[in-house]
Tab-separated table of C-alpha atoms in Angstrom:
chain	number	residue	atom	x	y	z
A	227	UNK	CA	-4.066	6.886	-13.548
A	228	UNK	CA	-6.401	3.987	-14.182
A	229	UNK	CA	-6.043	0.298	-13.474
A	230	UNK	CA	-3.538	-0.458	-16.243
A	231	UNK	CA	-0.111	0.695	-17.371
A	232	UNK	CA	-0.329	4.492	-17.256
A	233	UNK	CA	2.070	7.266	-18.324
A	234	UNK	CA	1.410	10.531	-16.485
A	235	UNK	CA	3.380	13.707	-17.191
A	236	UNK	CA	3.152	16.958	-15.250
A	237	UNK	CA	3.644	20.446	-16.606
A	238	UNK	CA	5.669	23.460	-15.540
A	239	UNK	CA	3.694	24.047	-12.329
A	240	UNK	CA	3.091	22.174	-9.072
A	241	UNK	CA	1.442	18.901	-10.106
A	242	UNK	CA	-0.101	15.939	-8.262
A	243	UNK	CA	0.140	12.632	-10.129
A	244	UNK	CA	-1.374	9.417	-8.797
A	245	UNK	CA	-0.905	5.996	-10.327
A	246	UNK	CA	-3.212	3.098	-9.574
A	247	UNK	CA	-2.845	-0.640	-9.979
A	248	UNK	CA	-0.458	-1.648	-12.728
A	249	UNK	CA	3.102	-0.588	-13.588
A	250	UNK	CA	2.887	3.190	-14.011
A	251	UNK	CA	5.348	5.809	-15.274
A	252	UNK	CA	5.069	9.230	-13.571
A	253	UNK	CA	7.124	12.289	-14.575
A	254	UNK	CA	6.606	15.457	-12.550
A	255	UNK	CA	8.556	17.914	-14.707
A	256	UNK	CA	9.284	21.402	-13.402
A	257	UNK	CA	7.653	22.596	-10.178
A	258	UNK	CA	7.152	21.222	-6.674
A	259	UNK	CA	5.269	18.032	-7.498
A	260	UNK	CA	3.627	15.188	-5.574
A	261	UNK	CA	3.916	11.731	-7.171
A	262	UNK	CA	2.329	8.566	-5.765
A	263	UNK	CA	2.777	5.280	-7.594
A	264	UNK	CA	0.139	3.386	-5.536
A	265	UNK	CA	0.446	-0.347	-6.330
A	266	UNK	CA	2.471	-1.949	-9.111
A	267	UNK	CA	6.090	-1.752	-10.243
A	268	UNK	CA	6.328	1.979	-10.929
A	269	UNK	CA	8.869	4.453	-12.319
A	270	UNK	CA	8.690	7.894	-10.674
A	271	UNK	CA	10.792	10.910	-11.659
A	272	UNK	CA	10.184	14.216	-9.939
A	273	UNK	CA	12.146	16.365	-12.387
A	274	UNK	CA	13.168	19.865	-11.345
A	275	UNK	CA	11.741	21.270	-8.105
A	276	UNK	CA	11.262	20.201	-4.499
A	277	UNK	CA	9.189	17.071	-5.012
A	278	UNK	CA	7.531	14.433	-2.816
A	279	UNK	CA	7.608	10.922	-4.283
A	280	UNK	CA	5.978	7.809	-2.796
A	281	UNK	CA	6.337	4.408	-4.403
A	282	UNK	CA	3.581	2.574	-2.534
A	283	UNK	CA	3.309	-1.175	-3.127
A	284	UNK	CA	5.676	-2.844	-5.580
A	285	UNK	CA	9.381	-2.812	-6.391
A	286	UNK	CA	9.664	0.787	-7.604
A	287	UNK	CA	12.345	2.920	-9.243
A	288	UNK	CA	12.185	6.454	-7.809
A	289	UNK	CA	14.310	9.414	-8.954
A	290	UNK	CA	14.007	12.799	-7.306
A	291	UNK	CA	15.754	14.858	-9.979
A	292	UNK	CA	17.001	18.374	-9.263
A	293	UNK	CA	15.846	19.978	-6.017
A	294	UNK	CA	15.375	19.167	-2.348
A	295	UNK	CA	13.210	16.074	-2.717
A	296	UNK	CA	11.581	13.617	-0.316
A	297	UNK	CA	11.497	9.988	-1.481
A	298	UNK	CA	9.667	7.092	0.182
A	299	UNK	CA	9.986	3.632	-1.305
A	300	UNK	CA	7.017	2.152	0.542
A	301	UNK	CA	6.561	-1.612	0.509
A	302	UNK	CA	8.839	-4.088	-1.330
A	303	UNK	CA	12.409	-3.795	-2.643
A	304	UNK	CA	12.839	-0.327	-4.146
A	305	UNK	CA	15.630	1.727	-5.729
A	306	UNK	CA	15.778	5.392	-4.716
A	307	UNK	CA	17.991	8.049	-6.322
A	308	UNK	CA	17.772	11.498	-4.782
A	309	UNK	CA	19.628	13.296	-7.581
A	310	UNK	CA	21.173	16.761	-7.180
A	311	UNK	CA	19.975	18.670	-4.113
A	312	UNK	CA	19.555	18.164	-0.378
A	313	UNK	CA	17.239	15.153	-0.330
A	314	UNK	CA	15.563	12.939	2.271
A	315	UNK	CA	15.278	9.235	1.420
A	316	UNK	CA	13.261	6.599	3.279
A	317	UNK	CA	13.533	3.031	2.072
A	318	UNK	CA	10.340	1.753	3.663
A	319	UNK	CA	9.804	-1.968	4.052
A	320	UNK	CA	11.892	-4.409	2.031
A	321	UNK	CA	15.526	-4.558	1.001
A	322	UNK	CA	16.062	-1.185	-0.674
A	323	UNK	CA	18.929	0.622	-2.421
A	324	UNK	CA	19.228	4.303	-1.492
A	325	UNK	CA	21.518	6.714	-3.368
A	326	UNK	CA	21.486	10.290	-2.150
A	327	UNK	CA	23.369	11.736	-5.129
A	328	UNK	CA	25.045	15.167	-5.022
A	329	UNK	CA	24.019	17.316	-2.057
A	330	UNK	CA	23.710	17.160	1.713
A	331	UNK	CA	21.279	14.279	2.039
A	332	UNK	CA	19.585	12.277	4.795
A	333	UNK	CA	19.149	8.530	4.243
A	334	UNK	CA	17.041	6.308	6.504
A	335	UNK	CA	17.286	2.502	6.448
A	336	UNK	CA	13.751	1.857	7.683
A	337	UNK	CA	13.954	-1.931	7.455
A	338	UNK	CA	16.361	-4.203	5.749
A	339	UNK	CA	18.608	-5.306	4.521
A	340	UNK	CA	19.129	-1.935	2.796
A	341	UNK	CA	22.118	-0.608	0.866
A	342	UNK	CA	22.959	3.050	1.497
A	343	UNK	CA	25.080	5.285	-0.739
A	344	UNK	CA	25.298	8.889	0.379
A	345	UNK	CA	26.886	10.234	-2.806
A	346	UNK	CA	28.862	13.461	-2.812
A	347	UNK	CA	28.157	16.053	-0.125
A	348	UNK	CA	27.946	16.153	3.659
A	349	UNK	CA	25.415	13.397	4.267
A	350	UNK	CA	23.760	11.906	7.339
A	351	UNK	CA	22.912	8.208	7.169
A	352	UNK	CA	20.705	6.481	9.731
A	353	UNK	CA	21.299	2.742	10.051
A	354	UNK	CA	19.901	2.724	13.586
A	355	UNK	CA	16.204	2.493	12.784
A	356	UNK	CA	15.872	-1.098	13.981
A	357	UNK	CA	16.792	-3.070	10.853
A	358	UNK	CA	20.135	-4.394	9.688
A	359	UNK	CA	21.816	-2.932	6.602
A	360	UNK	CA	23.662	-4.842	3.877
A	361	UNK	CA	26.246	-2.186	2.957
A	362	UNK	CA	27.008	1.506	3.515
A	363	UNK	CA	29.091	3.864	1.363
A	364	UNK	CA	28.922	7.424	2.650
A	365	UNK	CA	30.745	8.801	-0.407
A	366	UNK	CA	32.825	11.979	-0.713
A	367	UNK	CA	32.241	14.672	1.900
A	368	UNK	CA	32.118	15.030	5.668
A	369	UNK	CA	29.558	12.342	6.466
A	370	UNK	CA	27.970	10.954	9.624
A	371	UNK	CA	26.667	7.398	10.043
A	372	UNK	CA	24.431	6.467	12.971
A	373	UNK	CA	24.275	2.801	14.005
A	374	UNK	CA	22.474	1.019	16.823
A	375	UNK	CA	24.221	0.259	20.097
A	376	UNK	CA	24.599	-3.419	20.948
A	377	UNK	CA	21.510	-3.456	23.145
A	378	UNK	CA	19.181	-2.059	20.454
A	379	UNK	CA	17.462	-4.122	17.697
A	380	UNK	CA	19.862	-4.585	14.798
A	381	UNK	CA	22.794	-3.225	16.788
A	382	UNK	CA	24.938	-6.344	16.742
A	383	UNK	CA	24.577	-6.939	13.004
A	384	UNK	CA	25.285	-3.308	12.101
A	385	UNK	CA	28.448	-3.294	14.211
A	386	UNK	CA	29.457	-6.577	12.623
A	387	UNK	CA	29.049	-4.937	9.223
A	388	UNK	CA	31.675	-2.341	10.169
A	389	UNK	CA	34.072	-4.968	11.466
A	390	UNK	CA	33.759	-6.916	8.201
A	391	UNK	CA	34.469	-3.856	6.043
A	392	UNK	CA	30.913	-3.282	4.843
A	393	UNK	CA	31.055	0.437	5.711
A	394	UNK	CA	33.125	2.844	3.606
A	395	UNK	CA	33.783	6.564	3.429
A	396	UNK	CA	32.077	7.565	6.691
A	397	UNK	CA	34.091	10.157	8.605
A	398	UNK	CA	32.036	9.779	11.784
A	399	UNK	CA	30.300	6.638	13.058
A	400	UNK	CA	28.057	7.212	16.076
A	401	UNK	CA	26.273	4.502	18.070
A	402	UNK	CA	22.943	5.914	19.253
A	403	UNK	CA	19.414	4.554	19.739
A	404	UNK	CA	16.971	4.962	16.850
A	405	UNK	CA	15.862	8.457	15.942
A	406	UNK	CA	12.975	9.629	13.814
A	407	UNK	CA	12.727	12.147	11.040
A	408	UNK	CA	11.349	15.224	12.872
A	409	UNK	CA	9.245	16.184	9.842
A	410	UNK	CA	7.794	12.730	9.282
A	411	UNK	CA	5.007	10.941	11.085
A	412	UNK	CA	4.548	7.266	11.804
A	413	UNK	CA	4.515	4.349	9.397
A	414	UNK	CA	1.995	1.791	10.643
A	415	UNK	CA	1.113	-1.599	9.197
A	416	UNK	CA	-1.982	-3.122	10.761
A	417	UNK	CA	-2.064	-6.827	11.678
A	418	UNK	CA	-4.051	-9.212	9.493
A	419	UNK	CA	-7.004	-9.120	11.867
A	420	UNK	CA	-7.297	-5.338	11.490
A	421	UNK	CA	-7.705	-2.876	14.336
A	422	UNK	CA	-7.761	0.809	15.238
A	423	UNK	CA	-4.942	3.319	14.835
A	424	UNK	CA	-4.574	7.052	15.435
A	425	UNK	CA	-1.938	8.937	13.457
A	426	UNK	CA	0.251	11.795	14.621
A	427	UNK	CA	0.215	15.516	13.840
A	428	UNK	CA	2.848	14.865	11.148
A	429	UNK	CA	2.593	13.185	7.729
A	430	UNK	CA	1.708	9.545	8.428
A	431	UNK	CA	1.585	6.435	6.237
A	432	UNK	CA	-1.086	4.105	7.642
A	433	UNK	CA	-1.914	0.712	6.123
A	434	UNK	CA	-4.871	-1.427	7.109
A	435	UNK	CA	-4.995	-5.186	7.555
A	436	UNK	CA	-7.287	-7.821	6.078
A	437	UNK	CA	-9.788	-7.508	8.935
A	438	UNK	CA	-11.963	-4.473	9.786
A	439	UNK	CA	-9.923	-1.312	10.369
A	440	UNK	CA	-10.592	2.074	11.946
A	441	UNK	CA	-7.790	4.413	10.909
A	442	UNK	CA	-7.621	8.094	11.865
A	443	UNK	CA	-4.879	10.139	10.228
A	444	UNK	CA	-5.260	13.272	12.340
A	445	UNK	CA	-3.517	16.518	11.338
A	446	UNK	CA	-0.912	16.316	8.600
A	447	UNK	CA	-0.799	15.216	4.971
A	448	UNK	CA	-1.418	11.514	5.496
A	449	UNK	CA	-1.534	8.465	3.226
A	450	UNK	CA	-4.100	5.873	4.315
A	451	UNK	CA	-4.759	2.474	2.750
A	452	UNK	CA	-7.769	0.366	3.665
A	453	UNK	CA	-5.796	-2.782	2.805
A	454	UNK	CA	-2.076	-3.402	2.546
A	455	UNK	CA	-2.927	-5.238	-0.697
A	456	UNK	CA	-5.472	-3.390	-2.757
A	457	UNK	CA	-6.946	-6.583	-4.252
A	458	UNK	CA	-6.917	-8.696	-1.073
A	459	UNK	CA	-10.205	-10.622	-0.746
A	460	UNK	CA	-12.187	-9.399	2.231
A	461	UNK	CA	-15.707	-8.404	3.154
A	462	UNK	CA	-14.596	-6.606	6.322
A	463	UNK	CA	-15.755	-3.005	6.626
A	464	UNK	CA	-13.337	-0.126	7.229
A	465	UNK	CA	-13.503	3.446	8.494
A	466	UNK	CA	-10.762	5.660	7.051
A	467	UNK	CA	-10.624	9.236	8.371
A	468	UNK	CA	-7.934	11.551	7.008
A	469	UNK	CA	-8.528	14.450	9.398
A	470	UNK	CA	-7.210	17.961	8.701
A	471	UNK	CA	-4.597	18.170	5.945
A	472	UNK	CA	-4.124	17.236	2.304
A	473	UNK	CA	-4.626	13.480	2.577
A	474	UNK	CA	-4.428	10.593	0.119
A	475	UNK	CA	-6.870	7.796	0.949
A	476	UNK	CA	-7.394	4.434	-0.771
A	477	UNK	CA	-10.375	2.266	0.089
A	478	UNK	CA	-10.162	-1.513	0.358
A	479	UNK	CA	-12.200	-4.340	-1.177
A	480	UNK	CA	-14.859	-4.391	1.538
A	481	UNK	CA	-17.556	-1.852	2.484
A	482	UNK	CA	-15.699	1.342	3.311
A	483	UNK	CA	-16.559	4.697	4.840
A	484	UNK	CA	-14.053	7.397	3.926
A	485	UNK	CA	-13.934	10.857	5.509
A	486	UNK	CA	-11.463	13.290	4.011
A	487	UNK	CA	-11.796	16.126	6.515
A	488	UNK	CA	-10.647	19.696	5.862
A	489	UNK	CA	-7.980	19.995	3.172
A	490	UNK	CA	-7.373	19.192	-0.489
A	491	UNK	CA	-7.724	15.411	-0.453
A	492	UNK	CA	-7.252	12.717	-3.096
A	493	UNK	CA	-9.702	9.898	-2.386
A	494	UNK	CA	-9.937	6.631	-4.304
A	495	UNK	CA	-12.799	4.373	-3.374
A	496	UNK	CA	-12.200	0.667	-3.025
A	497	UNK	CA	-13.724	-2.102	-5.113
A	498	UNK	CA	-16.548	-2.568	-2.608
A	499	UNK	CA	-19.382	-0.212	-1.693
A	500	UNK	CA	-18.037	3.155	-0.536
A	501	UNK	CA	-19.598	5.975	1.449
A	502	UNK	CA	-17.412	9.037	0.982
A	503	UNK	CA	-17.620	12.380	2.776
A	504	UNK	CA	-14.741	14.381	1.323
A	505	UNK	CA	-15.114	17.406	3.609
A	506	UNK	CA	-14.118	20.947	2.765
A	507	UNK	CA	-11.346	21.687	0.279
A	508	UNK	CA	-10.563	21.086	-3.385
A	509	UNK	CA	-10.886	17.320	-3.431
A	510	UNK	CA	-10.412	14.727	-6.164
A	511	UNK	CA	-12.640	11.662	-5.720
A	512	UNK	CA	-12.342	8.546	-7.868
A	513	UNK	CA	-14.853	5.692	-7.813
A	514	UNK	CA	-13.423	2.461	-9.216
A	515	UNK	CA	-15.664	-0.209	-7.690
A	516	UNK	CA	-18.730	-1.644	-9.405
A	517	UNK	CA	-20.748	-1.640	-6.195
A	518	UNK	CA	-23.032	1.235	-5.233
A	519	UNK	CA	-21.142	4.324	-4.032
A	520	UNK	CA	-22.528	7.349	-2.191
A	521	UNK	CA	-20.464	10.539	-2.403
A	522	UNK	CA	-20.766	13.891	-0.661
A	523	UNK	CA	-17.987	16.056	-2.086
A	524	UNK	CA	-18.443	18.849	0.473
A	525	UNK	CA	-17.541	22.513	0.202
A	526	UNK	CA	-14.919	23.494	-2.366
A	527	UNK	CA	-14.249	23.088	-6.086
A	528	UNK	CA	-14.240	19.297	-6.311
A	529	UNK	CA	-13.637	16.765	-9.086
A	530	UNK	CA	-15.631	13.511	-8.903
A	531	UNK	CA	-14.758	10.743	-11.370
A	532	UNK	CA	-16.907	7.615	-11.617
A	533	UNK	CA	-14.484	5.221	-13.294
A	534	UNK	CA	-16.728	2.177	-12.780
A	535	UNK	CA	-20.199	1.374	-11.544
A	536	UNK	CA	-23.571	2.642	-12.740
A	537	UNK	CA	-25.571	3.098	-9.522
A	538	UNK	CA	-23.619	5.847	-7.818
A	539	UNK	CA	-25.189	8.704	-5.868
A	540	UNK	CA	-23.159	11.915	-6.116
A	541	UNK	CA	-23.783	15.145	-4.200
A	542	UNK	CA	-21.410	18.079	-4.626
A	543	UNK	CA	-22.168	20.830	-2.106
A	544	UNK	CA	-20.971	24.460	-2.252
A	545	UNK	CA	-18.351	25.310	-4.857
A	546	UNK	CA	-17.874	24.920	-8.584
A	547	UNK	CA	-17.687	21.175	-9.008
A	548	UNK	CA	-16.962	18.855	-11.922
A	549	UNK	CA	-18.435	15.353	-12.224
A	550	UNK	CA	-17.734	12.573	-14.707
A	551	UNK	CA	-20.513	10.004	-14.300
A	552	UNK	CA	-22.214	7.069	-16.004
A	553	UNK	CA	-25.725	7.314	-17.397
A	554	UNK	CA	-27.140	5.299	-14.520
A	555	UNK	CA	-25.631	7.492	-11.790
A	556	UNK	CA	-27.759	9.912	-9.765
A	557	UNK	CA	-26.066	13.313	-9.774
A	558	UNK	CA	-27.476	16.099	-7.589
A	559	UNK	CA	-28.438	19.481	-9.095
A	560	UNK	CA	-25.715	21.235	-7.064
A	561	UNK	CA	-23.039	19.701	-9.333
A	562	UNK	CA	-22.339	22.487	-11.822
A	563	UNK	CA	-20.449	20.636	-14.581
A	564	UNK	CA	-21.529	17.090	-15.397
A	565	UNK	CA	-20.265	14.855	-18.196
A	566	UNK	CA	-21.904	11.489	-18.775
A	567	UNK	CA	-19.910	8.503	-19.959
A	568	UNK	CA	-21.593	6.494	-22.734
C-alpha cells in the first residue's frame, strides 16, 4: 500500500499484503497469506487458508476466515474474529474484543480490559497474562480458562470478575501464573527515551521509542518499528537489525540504518534519511521519505520501490532485481530491470 486509503486483494496463492499509513482494506483470498495493516484503522480478512494477520497501530477489524489462522491486534482497541478453524488470537495492547469462532482456539488477553469469546469448540483462554479482562464467554465445548492467582498482576480483578458473574461457559477455571505462547516471541515497547533491545529466536514484535533505538530481532520472522508512532517528530537515529528470518521492518522519522539479514524481508524506510542493507533473500524495499536514501539490496531477486525522493542511491547485487526509481535517482548497472517514474 501507499500512504492513503488502500484496497489490496491477494490471489489464489500465498500472498503478502502490507498496508501503510491510512485506513487500509486487505483481503488475502485463498492460500496461506500474510497481512499487515501497519498504521491506520484497517480491515483485514485472511480468507481461506492458514493466514497470519497483524493489525499494527490503530483500532483494527481483523477476520481470519477459514483455516488455522494467527491474529494479532497490535496497538489500540481492536476486534478480532478467528472464523472457522483452530485459531490463535492475541489482542495486543488496548481494550480488545476477541472471538475465536468455530474450532479449537487459543485466546490471549495480552493487556486490558479485553473481552474474550471462545465460540464453539474446545477452546483455551488465557486471562493470566498480567492484565485484567472485562468479560469472558468460553462458549459451547469443553473449554479451559486460565486466570492469575491472587499474588500475580491482575489476579485479584480477574477473580473478582468470576465472583461477579463476568465469566460464562467455562468448564475448567485454573489459577496459574502467566504463560507464553510457545510459538511466539516477545512483544517489546521501548520507553520514550529509546534504548537497546535484543529479540528472541521466535517471532518478535519490537517497537522503538522516540529517542535513539538499537533493536536486534535475531532469528525468527520479526516485526520491527523504529517508532511506535510512524509520524512522531524526532531527529534521533536508529539501528534496526532484523537478523535471520523473514522480517518486516519500518523505519522511523529520524536517520535510520536498517539491516534485513538473511531471509525474505519487507523493508519500509522511514521519512528521514535511510541506509538500508537488505541482506540475502528475495526482499521488498520501499523508500517513502524525501531525504536521501542509500540502498544495497544484496543477493537475491529483490524489488526496490522509490515511492518518494529524487536523490536515492540504489545498488542491487547478485540476482534478477527490479527497481522503480525517479529520474534523479542513481541506479547501479547491476539492477537488471529499471523503470523510471516521470
